[in-house]
Amino acid sequence: RIKMKGKLVIFSAPSGAGKTTIVQYLLKKIPTLEFSVSACSRAMRKGETHGVDYYFISVEEFKQKIKNEEFAEWEEVYKDNFYGTLKAEIERIRKKGHHIIFDMDVVGGINLKKQFGDQALAVFVMPPSIAHLEERLRSRETETPESIARRIGKAEVELLTANQFDKVVLNDSLEHAFAEAEKAVKAFLAKE
Ligand code: 5GP
């Protein structure tokens, strides 16, 4: 088990459940939290910035970093779309004395929680329904029909993992989800 100064706050959910919005809200509300920027090999979306949303790298570069054991966790979330948390990113934030907040899929979330135990709070964001998810992915306008179908298929499996998390936040309304998430994170960070 790795010894940590900064605690880990992990937000996981199926794609489109609203976890990114919740994470952004918490970053504004809790100044001791810093966002862990993941590395990924997918194409940059409109409005995204390298080094802010992700470190955008090629599949080749990603595979090299896997070989070099530079990742705390990584995953091929979709075919040729690799995502991972660099050990150096955790170290960078820890050195500043900040707590770390992660936005990742459920497999990555469960993996990190196993590694960090009591130093980590793993939160699952539950969408009100699969139909809601599909609607949200459609309204994003960055997804193709194929990528929507792929993400929905994955979501159905992901919903079954909710019981492996420390806390489940139902995102039936953002206001409700914001309040519940903020309460859980603040309580966790206040603990010795
Ligand atoms: P998107 O392409 O929508 O940005 O992300 C796709 C999925 O990959 C999301 O569920 C996102 O949270 C997840 N993801 C982002 N970064 C990481 C990471 O570092 N590790 C893992 N395992 N998943 C990640």
PDB file of C-alpha atoms and ligand atoms in Angstrom:
ATOM      1  CA  ARG A   1       0.000   0.000   0.000  1.00  0.00           C
ATOM      2  CA  ILE A   2       1.269   3.424  -1.019  1.00  0.00           C
ATOM      3  CA  LYS A   3       1.536   6.041   1.758  1.00  0.00           C
ATOM      4  CA  MET A   4      -0.205   9.289   0.893  1.00  0.00           C
ATOM      5  CA  LYS A   5      -0.303  12.760   2.303  1.00  0.00           C
ATOM      6  CA  GLY A   6      -3.125  13.993   0.080  1.00  0.00           C
ATOM      7  CA  LYS A   7      -6.312  11.937   0.173  1.00  0.00           C
ATOM      8  CA  LEU A   8      -7.957  10.540  -2.934  1.00  0.00           C
ATOM      9  CA  VAL A   9     -11.529  11.341  -3.912  1.00  0.00           C
ATOM     10  CA  ILE A  10     -12.662   9.151  -6.777  1.00  0.00           C
ATOM     11  CA  PHE A  11     -15.785   9.834  -8.848  1.00  0.00           C
ATOM     12  CA  SER A  12     -16.862   7.011 -11.114  1.00  0.00           C
ATOM     13  CA  ALA A  13     -19.974   6.514 -13.203  1.00  0.00           C
ATOM     14  CA  PRO A  14     -21.163   5.377 -16.579  1.00  0.00           C
ATOM     15  CA  SER A  15     -20.361   7.899 -19.318  1.00  0.00           C
ATOM     16  CA  GLY A  16     -23.045  10.606 -19.345  1.00  0.00           C
ATOM     17  CA  ALA A  17     -24.147  10.188 -15.708  1.00  0.00           C
ATOM     18  CA  GLY A  18     -22.939  13.685 -14.854  1.00  0.00           C
ATOM     19  CA  LYS A  19     -19.809  12.909 -12.862  1.00  0.00           C
ATOM     20  CA  THR A  20     -17.664  15.481 -14.686  1.00  0.00           C
ATOM     21  CA  THR A  21     -20.165  18.228 -13.822  1.00  0.00           C
ATOM     22  CA  ILE A  22     -20.140  17.137 -10.169  1.00  0.00           C
ATOM     23  CA  VAL A  23     -16.338  16.993 -10.070  1.00  0.00           C
ATOM     24  CA  GLN A  24     -16.110  20.508 -11.563  1.00  0.00           C
ATOM     25  CA  TYR A  25     -18.559  21.761  -8.931  1.00  0.00           C
ATOM     26  CA  LEU A  26     -16.518  20.220  -6.095  1.00  0.00           C
ATOM     27  CA  LEU A  27     -13.295  21.734  -7.437  1.00  0.00           C
ATOM     28  CA  LYS A  28     -14.892  25.195  -7.156  1.00  0.00           C
ATOM     29  CA  LYS A  29     -16.315  24.530  -3.690  1.00  0.00           C
ATOM     30  CA  ILE A  30     -13.341  22.823  -2.029  1.00  0.00           C
ATOM     31  CA  PRO A  31     -10.053  24.660  -2.651  1.00  0.00           C
ATOM     32  CA  THR A  32      -7.836  21.921  -1.183  1.00  0.00           C
ATOM     33  CA  LEU A  33      -8.941  19.567  -3.993  1.00  0.00           C
ATOM     34  CA  GLU A  34      -6.965  19.346  -7.213  1.00  0.00           C
ATOM     35  CA  PHE A  35      -8.031  17.508 -10.357  1.00  0.00           C
ATOM     36  CA  SER A  36      -5.952  14.545 -11.488  1.00  0.00           C
ATOM     37  CA  VAL A  37      -5.418  15.015 -15.214  1.00  0.00           C
ATOM     38  CA  SER A  38      -5.496  11.579 -16.858  1.00  0.00           C
ATOM     39  CA  ALA A  39      -3.552  10.588 -19.930  1.00  0.00           C
ATOM     40  CA  CYS A  40      -5.661   9.361 -22.829  1.00  0.00           C
ATOM     41  CA  SER A  41      -5.260   8.312 -26.440  1.00  0.00           C
ATOM     42  CA  ARG A  42      -8.627   9.377 -27.832  1.00  0.00           C
ATOM     43  CA  ALA A  43      -9.024  12.431 -30.079  1.00  0.00           C
ATOM     44  CA  MET A  44      -9.431  15.791 -28.400  1.00  0.00           C
ATOM     45  CA  ARG A  45     -13.037  17.055 -28.354  1.00  0.00           C
ATOM     46  CA  LYS A  46     -13.995  20.608 -29.189  1.00  0.00           C
ATOM     47  CA  GLY A  47     -13.420  22.788 -26.137  1.00  0.00           C
ATOM     48  CA  GLU A  48     -10.896  20.469 -24.507  1.00  0.00           C
ATOM     49  CA  THR A  49      -7.356  21.561 -23.623  1.00  0.00           C
ATOM     50  CA  HIS A  50      -4.206  19.457 -23.410  1.00  0.00           C
ATOM     51  CA  GLY A  51      -2.962  19.344 -19.828  1.00  0.00           C
ATOM     52  CA  VAL A  52      -6.294  20.556 -18.428  1.00  0.00           C
ATOM     53  CA  ASP A  53      -8.896  17.947 -19.438  1.00  0.00           C
ATOM     54  CA  TYR A  54      -6.401  15.231 -20.348  1.00  0.00           C
ATOM     55  CA  TYR A  55      -2.836  14.743 -21.416  1.00  0.00           C
ATOM     56  CA  PHE A  56      -3.614  13.756 -25.010  1.00  0.00           C
ATOM     57  CA  ILE A  57      -1.013  11.271 -26.243  1.00  0.00           C
ATOM     58  CA  SER A  58      -0.795   8.757 -29.068  1.00  0.00           C
ATOM     59  CA  VAL A  59      -1.592   5.044 -28.666  1.00  0.00           C
ATOM     60  CA  GLU A  60       2.148   4.325 -29.198  1.00  0.00           C
ATOM     61  CA  GLU A  61       3.197   6.747 -26.485  1.00  0.00           C
ATOM     62  CA  PHE A  62       0.554   5.322 -24.155  1.00  0.00           C
ATOM     63  CA  LYS A  63       1.797   1.763 -24.679  1.00  0.00           C
ATOM     64  CA  GLN A  64       5.366   2.880 -24.026  1.00  0.00           C
ATOM     65  CA  LYS A  65       4.317   4.402 -20.708  1.00  0.00           C
ATOM     66  CA  ILE A  66       2.567   1.141 -19.763  1.00  0.00           C
ATOM     67  CA  LYS A  67       5.825  -0.703 -20.445  1.00  0.00           C
ATOM     68  CA  ASN A  68       7.749   1.821 -18.335  1.00  0.00           C
ATOM     69  CA  GLU A  69       5.249   1.262 -15.491  1.00  0.00           C
ATOM     70  CA  GLU A  70       4.397   4.951 -15.379  1.00  0.00           C
ATOM     71  CA  PHE A  71       0.701   4.367 -14.590  1.00  0.00           C
ATOM     72  CA  ALA A  72      -0.970   3.893 -11.174  1.00  0.00           C
ATOM     73  CA  GLU A  73      -3.853   2.420 -13.206  1.00  0.00           C
ATOM     74  CA  TRP A  74      -4.759   2.364 -16.861  1.00  0.00           C
ATOM     75  CA  GLU A  75      -7.416   0.860 -19.049  1.00  0.00           C
ATOM     76  CA  GLU A  76      -8.428   0.421 -22.637  1.00  0.00           C
ATOM     77  CA  VAL A  77     -11.878   1.860 -21.979  1.00  0.00           C
ATOM     78  CA  TYR A  78     -12.874   1.488 -25.635  1.00  0.00           C
ATOM     79  CA  LYS A  79     -10.914  -0.090 -28.497  1.00  0.00           C
ATOM     80  CA  ASP A  80      -7.683   1.925 -28.955  1.00  0.00           C
ATOM     81  CA  ASN A  81      -8.978   4.493 -26.454  1.00  0.00           C
ATOM     82  CA  PHE A  82      -6.595   4.151 -23.546  1.00  0.00           C
ATOM     83  CA  TYR A  83      -7.066   6.130 -20.323  1.00  0.00           C
ATOM     84  CA  GLY A  84      -4.824   6.124 -17.304  1.00  0.00           C
ATOM     85  CA  THR A  85      -3.572   7.878 -14.193  1.00  0.00           C
ATOM     86  CA  LEU A  86       0.133   8.648 -14.243  1.00  0.00           C
ATOM     87  CA  LYS A  87       1.993   8.048 -10.990  1.00  0.00           C
ATOM     88  CA  ALA A  88       3.753  11.361 -11.687  1.00  0.00           C
ATOM     89  CA  GLU A  89       0.381  13.156 -11.703  1.00  0.00           C
ATOM     90  CA  ILE A  90      -0.503  11.846  -8.234  1.00  0.00           C
ATOM     91  CA  GLU A  91       2.986  12.805  -7.060  1.00  0.00           C
ATOM     92  CA  ARG A  92       2.715  16.311  -8.571  1.00  0.00           C
ATOM     93  CA  ILE A  93      -0.509  17.056  -6.648  1.00  0.00           C
ATOM     94  CA  ARG A  94       0.623  15.347  -3.450  1.00  0.00           C
ATOM     95  CA  LYS A  95       3.771  17.497  -3.386  1.00  0.00           C
ATOM     96  CA  LYS A  96       1.602  20.626  -3.327  1.00  0.00           C
ATOM     97  CA  GLY A  97      -0.164  19.255  -0.238  1.00  0.00           C
ATOM     98  CA  HIS A  98      -3.501  19.028  -2.033  1.00  0.00           C
ATOM     99  CA  HIS A  99      -6.116  16.287  -2.006  1.00  0.00           C
ATOM    100  CA  ILE A 100      -6.702  14.631  -5.365  1.00  0.00           C
ATOM    101  CA  ILE A 101     -10.004  14.248  -7.170  1.00  0.00           C
ATOM    102  CA  PHE A 102     -10.400  11.723  -9.979  1.00  0.00           C
ATOM    103  CA  ASP A 103     -12.949  11.396 -12.753  1.00  0.00           C
ATOM    104  CA  MET A 104     -12.702   7.864 -14.109  1.00  0.00           C
ATOM    105  CA  ASP A 105     -14.686   4.873 -15.210  1.00  0.00           C
ATOM    106  CA  VAL A 106     -15.856   2.285 -12.663  1.00  0.00           C
ATOM    107  CA  VAL A 107     -13.092  -0.265 -13.272  1.00  0.00           C
ATOM    108  CA  GLY A 108     -10.408   2.386 -12.701  1.00  0.00           C
ATOM    109  CA  GLY A 109     -12.244   3.658  -9.621  1.00  0.00           C
ATOM    110  CA  ILE A 110     -12.463   0.214  -8.021  1.00  0.00           C
ATOM    111  CA  ASN A 111      -8.803  -0.436  -8.899  1.00  0.00           C
ATOM    112  CA  LEU A 112      -7.549   2.791  -7.250  1.00  0.00           C
ATOM    113  CA  LYS A 113      -9.751   2.228  -4.191  1.00  0.00           C
ATOM    114  CA  LYS A 114      -8.164  -1.219  -3.741  1.00  0.00           C
ATOM    115  CA  GLN A 115      -4.679   0.288  -3.896  1.00  0.00           C
ATOM    116  CA  PHE A 116      -5.318   3.196  -1.528  1.00  0.00           C
ATOM    117  CA  GLY A 117      -7.885   1.773   0.929  1.00  0.00           C
ATOM    118  CA  ASP A 118      -8.858   4.210   3.703  1.00  0.00           C
ATOM    119  CA  GLN A 119      -6.935   7.011   2.010  1.00  0.00           C
ATOM    120  CA  ALA A 120      -9.521   6.975  -0.781  1.00  0.00           C
ATOM    121  CA  LEU A 121     -13.235   7.744  -0.983  1.00  0.00           C
ATOM    122  CA  ALA A 122     -14.814   6.036  -3.978  1.00  0.00           C
ATOM    123  CA  VAL A 123     -18.111   7.592  -5.086  1.00  0.00           C
ATOM    124  CA  PHE A 124     -20.451   6.134  -7.693  1.00  0.00           C
ATOM    125  CA  VAL A 125     -22.702   8.572  -9.530  1.00  0.00           C
ATOM    126  CA  MET A 126     -25.964   6.798 -10.337  1.00  0.00           C
ATOM    127  CA  PRO A 127     -27.981   8.043 -13.318  1.00  0.00           C
ATOM    128  CA  PRO A 128     -31.759   7.985 -12.803  1.00  0.00           C
ATOM    129  CA  SER A 129     -32.136   5.561 -15.737  1.00  0.00           C
ATOM    130  CA  ILE A 130     -30.469   4.183 -18.869  1.00  0.00           C
ATOM    131  CA  ALA A 131     -32.916   6.255 -20.956  1.00  0.00           C
ATOM    132  CA  HIS A 132     -31.634   9.411 -19.232  1.00  0.00           C
ATOM    133  CA  LEU A 133     -28.053   8.439 -20.007  1.00  0.00           C
ATOM    134  CA  GLU A 134     -28.821   7.931 -23.664  1.00  0.00           C
ATOM    135  CA  GLU A 135     -30.559  11.286 -23.849  1.00  0.00           C
ATOM    136  CA  ARG A 136     -27.606  13.044 -22.242  1.00  0.00           C
ATOM    137  CA  LEU A 137     -25.086  11.407 -24.553  1.00  0.00           C
ATOM    138  CA  ARG A 138     -27.194  12.454 -27.559  1.00  0.00           C
ATOM    139  CA  SER A 139     -27.386  16.054 -26.401  1.00  0.00           C
ATOM    140  CA  ARG A 140     -23.593  16.199 -26.077  1.00  0.00           C
ATOM    141  CA  GLU A 141     -23.361  16.348 -29.879  1.00  0.00           C
ATOM    142  CA  THR A 142     -19.813  15.023 -29.727  1.00  0.00           C
ATOM    143  CA  GLU A 143     -20.876  11.371 -29.871  1.00  0.00           C
ATOM    144  CA  THR A 144     -21.638   9.317 -32.961  1.00  0.00           C
ATOM    145  CA  PRO A 145     -24.521   6.785 -32.951  1.00  0.00           C
ATOM    146  CA  GLU A 146     -21.861   4.056 -32.648  1.00  0.00           C
ATOM    147  CA  SER A 147     -20.106   5.663 -29.688  1.00  0.00           C
ATOM    148  CA  ILE A 148     -23.475   6.191 -27.968  1.00  0.00           C
ATOM    149  CA  ALA A 149     -24.409   2.534 -28.443  1.00  0.00           C
ATOM    150  CA  ARG A 150     -20.992   1.467 -27.138  1.00  0.00           C
ATOM    151  CA  ARG A 151     -21.226   3.687 -24.066  1.00  0.00           C
ATOM    152  CA  ILE A 152     -24.787   2.524 -23.276  1.00  0.00           C
ATOM    153  CA  GLY A 153     -23.755  -1.121 -23.564  1.00  0.00           C
ATOM    154  CA  LYS A 154     -20.924  -0.509 -21.130  1.00  0.00           C
ATOM    155  CA  ALA A 155     -23.197   1.474 -18.773  1.00  0.00           C
ATOM    156  CA  GLU A 156     -25.560  -1.463 -18.295  1.00  0.00           C
ATOM    157  CA  VAL A 157     -22.665  -3.534 -16.916  1.00  0.00           C
ATOM    158  CA  GLU A 158     -21.261  -0.629 -14.904  1.00  0.00           C
ATOM    159  CA  LEU A 159     -24.497  -0.066 -12.971  1.00  0.00           C
ATOM    160  CA  LEU A 160     -24.012  -3.497 -11.396  1.00  0.00           C
ATOM    161  CA  THR A 161     -20.753  -2.376  -9.724  1.00  0.00           C
ATOM    162  CA  ALA A 162     -22.308   0.423  -7.641  1.00  0.00           C
ATOM    163  CA  ASN A 163     -22.278  -1.705  -4.480  1.00  0.00           C
ATOM    164  CA  GLN A 164     -18.460  -1.850  -4.575  1.00  0.00           C
ATOM    165  CA  PHE A 165     -18.225   1.892  -3.861  1.00  0.00           C
ATOM    166  CA  ASP A 166     -18.075   3.708  -0.517  1.00  0.00           C
ATOM    167  CA  LYS A 167     -20.920   6.014  -1.494  1.00  0.00           C
ATOM    168  CA  VAL A 168     -23.608   6.142  -4.180  1.00  0.00           C
ATOM    169  CA  VAL A 169     -24.884   9.578  -5.229  1.00  0.00           C
ATOM    170  CA  LEU A 170     -28.119   9.544  -7.220  1.00  0.00           C
ATOM    171  CA  ASN A 171     -28.056  12.184  -9.948  1.00  0.00           C
ATOM    172  CA  ASP A 172     -31.806  12.684 -10.307  1.00  0.00           C
ATOM    173  CA  SER A 173     -31.255  16.421 -10.093  1.00  0.00           C
ATOM    174  CA  LEU A 174     -27.908  18.197 -10.197  1.00  0.00           C
ATOM    175  CA  GLU A 175     -28.744  20.310  -7.143  1.00  0.00           C
ATOM    176  CA  HIS A 176     -29.411  17.205  -5.112  1.00  0.00           C
ATOM    177  CA  ALA A 177     -26.300  15.439  -6.435  1.00  0.00           C
ATOM    178  CA  PHE A 178     -24.094  18.492  -5.776  1.00  0.00           C
ATOM    179  CA  ALA A 179     -25.266  18.741  -2.161  1.00  0.00           C
ATOM    180  CA  GLU A 180     -24.897  15.056  -1.441  1.00  0.00           C
ATOM    181  CA  ALA A 181     -21.471  14.818  -3.047  1.00  0.00           C
ATOM    182  CA  GLU A 182     -20.190  17.900  -1.253  1.00  0.00           C
ATOM    183  CA  LYS A 183     -21.356  16.582   2.114  1.00  0.00           C
ATOM    184  CA  ALA A 184     -19.712  13.170   1.601  1.00  0.00           C
ATOM    185  CA  VAL A 185     -16.403  14.618   0.389  1.00  0.00           C
ATOM    186  CA  LYS A 186     -16.166  17.209   3.165  1.00  0.00           C
ATOM    187  CA  ALA A 187     -16.871  14.557   5.813  1.00  0.00           C
ATOM    188  CA  PHE A 188     -14.199  12.290   4.327  1.00  0.00           C
ATOM    189  CA  LEU A 189     -11.569  15.045   4.142  1.00  0.00           C
ATOM    190  CA  ALA A 190     -12.299  16.122   7.735  1.00  0.00           C
ATOM    191  CA  LYS A 191     -11.614  12.622   9.056  1.00  0.00           C
ATOM    192  CA  GLU A 192      -8.200  11.918  10.619  1.00  0.00           C
TER     193      GLU A 192
HETATM  194  P1  5GP B   1     -14.403  10.420 -22.044  1.00  0.00           P
HETATM  195  O1  5GP B   1     -13.906   9.893 -23.349  1.00  0.00           O
HETATM  196  O2  5GP B   1     -15.896  10.597 -22.028  1.00  0.00           O
HETATM  197  O3  5GP B   1     -13.670  11.666 -21.583  1.00  0.00           O
HETATM  198  O4  5GP B   1     -14.083   9.320 -20.957  1.00  0.00           O
HETATM  199  C1  5GP B   1     -14.456   7.992 -21.122  1.00  0.00           C
HETATM  200  C2  5GP B   1     -14.392   7.267 -19.802  1.00  0.00           C
HETATM  201  O5  5GP B   1     -13.029   7.111 -19.385  1.00  0.00           O
HETATM  202  C3  5GP B   1     -15.080   8.055 -18.692  1.00  0.00           C
HETATM  203  O6  5GP B   1     -15.835   7.140 -17.911  1.00  0.00           O
HETATM  204  C4  5GP B   1     -13.931   8.625 -17.941  1.00  0.00           C
HETATM  205  O7  5GP B   1     -14.274   8.925 -16.615  1.00  0.00           O
HETATM  206  C5  5GP B   1     -12.925   7.492 -18.038  1.00  0.00           C
HETATM  207  N1  5GP B   1     -11.571   7.888 -17.643  1.00  0.00           N
HETATM  208  C6  5GP B   1     -11.012   9.123 -17.718  1.00  0.00           C
HETATM  209  N2  5GP B   1      -9.785   9.125 -17.221  1.00  0.00           N
HETATM  210  C7  5GP B   1      -9.533   7.859 -16.791  1.00  0.00           C
HETATM  211  C8  5GP B   1      -8.417   7.235 -16.155  1.00  0.00           C
HETATM  212  O8  5GP B   1      -7.390   7.845 -15.868  1.00  0.00           O
HETATM  213  N3  5GP B   1      -8.534   5.908 -15.873  1.00  0.00           N
HETATM  214  C9  5GP B   1      -9.656   5.209 -16.171  1.00  0.00           C
HETATM  215  N4  5GP B   1      -9.672   3.918 -15.829  1.00  0.00           N
HETATM  216  N5  5GP B   1     -10.724   5.764 -16.760  1.00  0.00           N
HETATM  217  C10 5GP B   1     -10.669   7.075 -17.069  1.00  0.00           C
END
